[in-house]
XYZ file of N, CA and C in Angstrom:
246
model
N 0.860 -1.161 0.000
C 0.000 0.000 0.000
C 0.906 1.224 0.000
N 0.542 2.104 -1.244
C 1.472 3.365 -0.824
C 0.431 4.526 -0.843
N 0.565 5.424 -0.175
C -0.095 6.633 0.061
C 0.756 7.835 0.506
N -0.389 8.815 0.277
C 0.232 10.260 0.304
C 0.314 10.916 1.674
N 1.245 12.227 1.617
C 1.488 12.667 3.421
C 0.167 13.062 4.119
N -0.943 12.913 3.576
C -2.286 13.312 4.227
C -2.991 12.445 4.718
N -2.772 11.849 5.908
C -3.474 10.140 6.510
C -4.404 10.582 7.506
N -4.490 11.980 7.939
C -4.812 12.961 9.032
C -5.951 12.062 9.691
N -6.658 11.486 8.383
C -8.709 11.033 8.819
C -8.544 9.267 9.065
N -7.041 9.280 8.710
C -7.391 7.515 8.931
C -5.493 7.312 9.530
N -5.558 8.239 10.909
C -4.553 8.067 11.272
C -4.024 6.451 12.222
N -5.116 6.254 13.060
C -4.852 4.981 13.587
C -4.280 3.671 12.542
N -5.418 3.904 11.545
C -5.622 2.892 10.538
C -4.019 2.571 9.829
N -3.572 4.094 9.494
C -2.244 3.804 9.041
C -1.038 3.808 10.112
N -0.891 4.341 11.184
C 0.027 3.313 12.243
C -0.289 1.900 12.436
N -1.116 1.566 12.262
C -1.307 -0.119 12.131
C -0.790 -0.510 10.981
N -0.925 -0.061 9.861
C 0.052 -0.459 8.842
C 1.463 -0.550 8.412
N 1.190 0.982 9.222
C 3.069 1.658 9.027
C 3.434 0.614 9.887
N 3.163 0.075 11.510
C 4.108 -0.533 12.043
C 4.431 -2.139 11.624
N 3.318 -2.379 10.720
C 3.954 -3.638 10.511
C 4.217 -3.969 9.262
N 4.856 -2.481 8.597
C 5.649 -2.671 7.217
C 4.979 -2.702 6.254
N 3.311 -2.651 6.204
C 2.733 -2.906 4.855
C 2.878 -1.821 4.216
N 2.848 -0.456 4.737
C 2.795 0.569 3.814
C 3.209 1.817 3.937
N 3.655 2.497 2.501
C 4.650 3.287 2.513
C 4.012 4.859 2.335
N 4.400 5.622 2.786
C 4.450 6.968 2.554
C 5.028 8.259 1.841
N 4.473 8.829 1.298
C 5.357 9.078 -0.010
C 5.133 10.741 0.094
N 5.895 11.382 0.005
C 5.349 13.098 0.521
C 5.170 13.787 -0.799
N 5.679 13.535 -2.122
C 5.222 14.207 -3.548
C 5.436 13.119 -4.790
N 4.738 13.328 -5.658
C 4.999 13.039 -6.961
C 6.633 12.251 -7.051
N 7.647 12.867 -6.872
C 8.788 12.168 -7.301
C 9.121 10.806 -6.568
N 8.960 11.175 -5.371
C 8.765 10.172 -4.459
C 8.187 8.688 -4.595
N 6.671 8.897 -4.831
C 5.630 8.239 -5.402
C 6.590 7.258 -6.637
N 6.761 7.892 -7.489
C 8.172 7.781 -8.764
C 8.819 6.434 -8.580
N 9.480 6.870 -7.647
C 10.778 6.025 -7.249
C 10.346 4.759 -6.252
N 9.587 4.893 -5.446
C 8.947 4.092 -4.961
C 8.461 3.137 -5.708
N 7.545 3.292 -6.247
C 6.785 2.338 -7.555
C 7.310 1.663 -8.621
N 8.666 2.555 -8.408
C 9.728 1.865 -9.635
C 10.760 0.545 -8.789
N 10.760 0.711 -7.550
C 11.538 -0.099 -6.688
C 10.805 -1.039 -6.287
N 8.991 -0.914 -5.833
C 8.238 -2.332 -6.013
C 7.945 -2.914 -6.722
N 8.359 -2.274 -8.069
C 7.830 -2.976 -9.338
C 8.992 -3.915 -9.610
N 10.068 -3.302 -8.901
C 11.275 -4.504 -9.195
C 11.377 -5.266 -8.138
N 11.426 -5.211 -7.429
C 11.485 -5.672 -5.952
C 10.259 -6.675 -5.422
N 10.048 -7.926 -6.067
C 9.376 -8.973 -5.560
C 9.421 -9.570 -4.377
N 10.548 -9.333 -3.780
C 10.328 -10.235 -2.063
C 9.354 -8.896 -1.416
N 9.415 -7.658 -1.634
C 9.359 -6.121 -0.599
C 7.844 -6.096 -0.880
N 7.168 -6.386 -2.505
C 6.080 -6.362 -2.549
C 5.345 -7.521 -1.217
N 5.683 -8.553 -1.745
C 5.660 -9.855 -0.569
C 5.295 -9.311 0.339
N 6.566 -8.782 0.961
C 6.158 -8.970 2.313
C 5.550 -7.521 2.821
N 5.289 -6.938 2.575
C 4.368 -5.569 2.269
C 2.702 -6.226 2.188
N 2.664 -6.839 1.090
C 1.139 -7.732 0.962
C 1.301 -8.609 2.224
N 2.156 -9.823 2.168
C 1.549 -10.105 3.578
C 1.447 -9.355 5.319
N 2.196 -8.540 5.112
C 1.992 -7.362 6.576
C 0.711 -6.889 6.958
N 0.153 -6.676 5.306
C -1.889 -6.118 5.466
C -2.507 -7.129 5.205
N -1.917 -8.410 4.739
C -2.956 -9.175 4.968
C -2.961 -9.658 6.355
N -2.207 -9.527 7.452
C -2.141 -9.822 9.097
C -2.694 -8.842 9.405
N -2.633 -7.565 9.081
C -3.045 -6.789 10.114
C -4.382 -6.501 9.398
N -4.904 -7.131 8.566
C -6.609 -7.249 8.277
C -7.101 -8.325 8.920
N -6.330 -9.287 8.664
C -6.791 -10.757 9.750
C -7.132 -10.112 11.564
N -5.808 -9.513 11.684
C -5.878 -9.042 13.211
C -7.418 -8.034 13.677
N -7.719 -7.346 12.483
C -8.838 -6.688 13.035
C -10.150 -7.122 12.274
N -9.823 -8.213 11.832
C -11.195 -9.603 11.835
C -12.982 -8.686 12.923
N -12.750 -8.673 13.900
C -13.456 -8.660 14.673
C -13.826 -7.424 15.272
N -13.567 -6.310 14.572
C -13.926 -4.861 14.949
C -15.025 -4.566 14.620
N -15.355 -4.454 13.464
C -16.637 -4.246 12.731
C -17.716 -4.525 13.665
N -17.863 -6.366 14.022
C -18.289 -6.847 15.174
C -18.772 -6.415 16.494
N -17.575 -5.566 16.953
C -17.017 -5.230 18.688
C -17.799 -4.028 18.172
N -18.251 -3.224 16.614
C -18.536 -1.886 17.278
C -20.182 -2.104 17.185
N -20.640 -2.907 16.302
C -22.140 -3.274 16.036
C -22.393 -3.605 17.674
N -21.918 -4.287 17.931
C -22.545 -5.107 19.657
C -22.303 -3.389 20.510
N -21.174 -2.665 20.612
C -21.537 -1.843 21.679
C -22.542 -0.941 21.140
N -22.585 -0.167 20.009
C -23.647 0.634 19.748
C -24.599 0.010 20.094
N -25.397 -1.353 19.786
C -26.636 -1.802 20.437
C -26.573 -2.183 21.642
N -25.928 -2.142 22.105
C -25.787 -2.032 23.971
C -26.057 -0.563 24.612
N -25.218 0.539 23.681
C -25.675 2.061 24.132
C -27.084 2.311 23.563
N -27.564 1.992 22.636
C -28.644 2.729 21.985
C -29.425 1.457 22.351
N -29.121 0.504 22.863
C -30.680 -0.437 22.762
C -30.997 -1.099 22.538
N -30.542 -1.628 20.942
C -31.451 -1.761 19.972
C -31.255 -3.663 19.891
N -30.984 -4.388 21.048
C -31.080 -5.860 20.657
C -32.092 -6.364 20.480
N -32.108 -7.250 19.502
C -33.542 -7.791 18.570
C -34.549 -6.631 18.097
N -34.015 -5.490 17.940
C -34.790 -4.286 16.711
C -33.708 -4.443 15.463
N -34.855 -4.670 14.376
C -34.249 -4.627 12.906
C -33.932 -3.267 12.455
N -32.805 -3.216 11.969
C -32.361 -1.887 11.739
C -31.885 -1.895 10.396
């Protein structure tokens, strides 16, 4: 995953990535460049870049989950169809 210096709205999301290597940050255009030209050659870095987000998507398996159950615990709503 590469992205730009503006993560501001999905900052957690990308320290979970950044720390476990899946993805890179790139601050302009040239950057971006050189980067893309080094994963495009670089088959083990893609690797292990893809598998870093595919763990840390496995790891948060169960969020989605954890937030459906507390909102219907604050608001109420067990066994109302929503």
């Amino acid at each position: 995953i590469v992205v730009g210096p503006h993560m501001d709205n999905f900052q957690a999301e990308f320290e979970l990535l950044a720390n476990a290597g899946a993805i890179e940050q790139v601050r302009d255009v040239s950057v971006l460049d050189k980067v893309l030209r080094r994963l495009w050659q670089d088959e083990s870095a893609r690797q292990r870049m893809s598998e870093a987000a595919r763990a840390v998507i496995a790891e948060q398996s169960g969020v989605l989950a954890a937030y459906e159950q507390r909102l219907n615990e604050l608001l109420d709503l067990d066994g109302v169809a929503v």
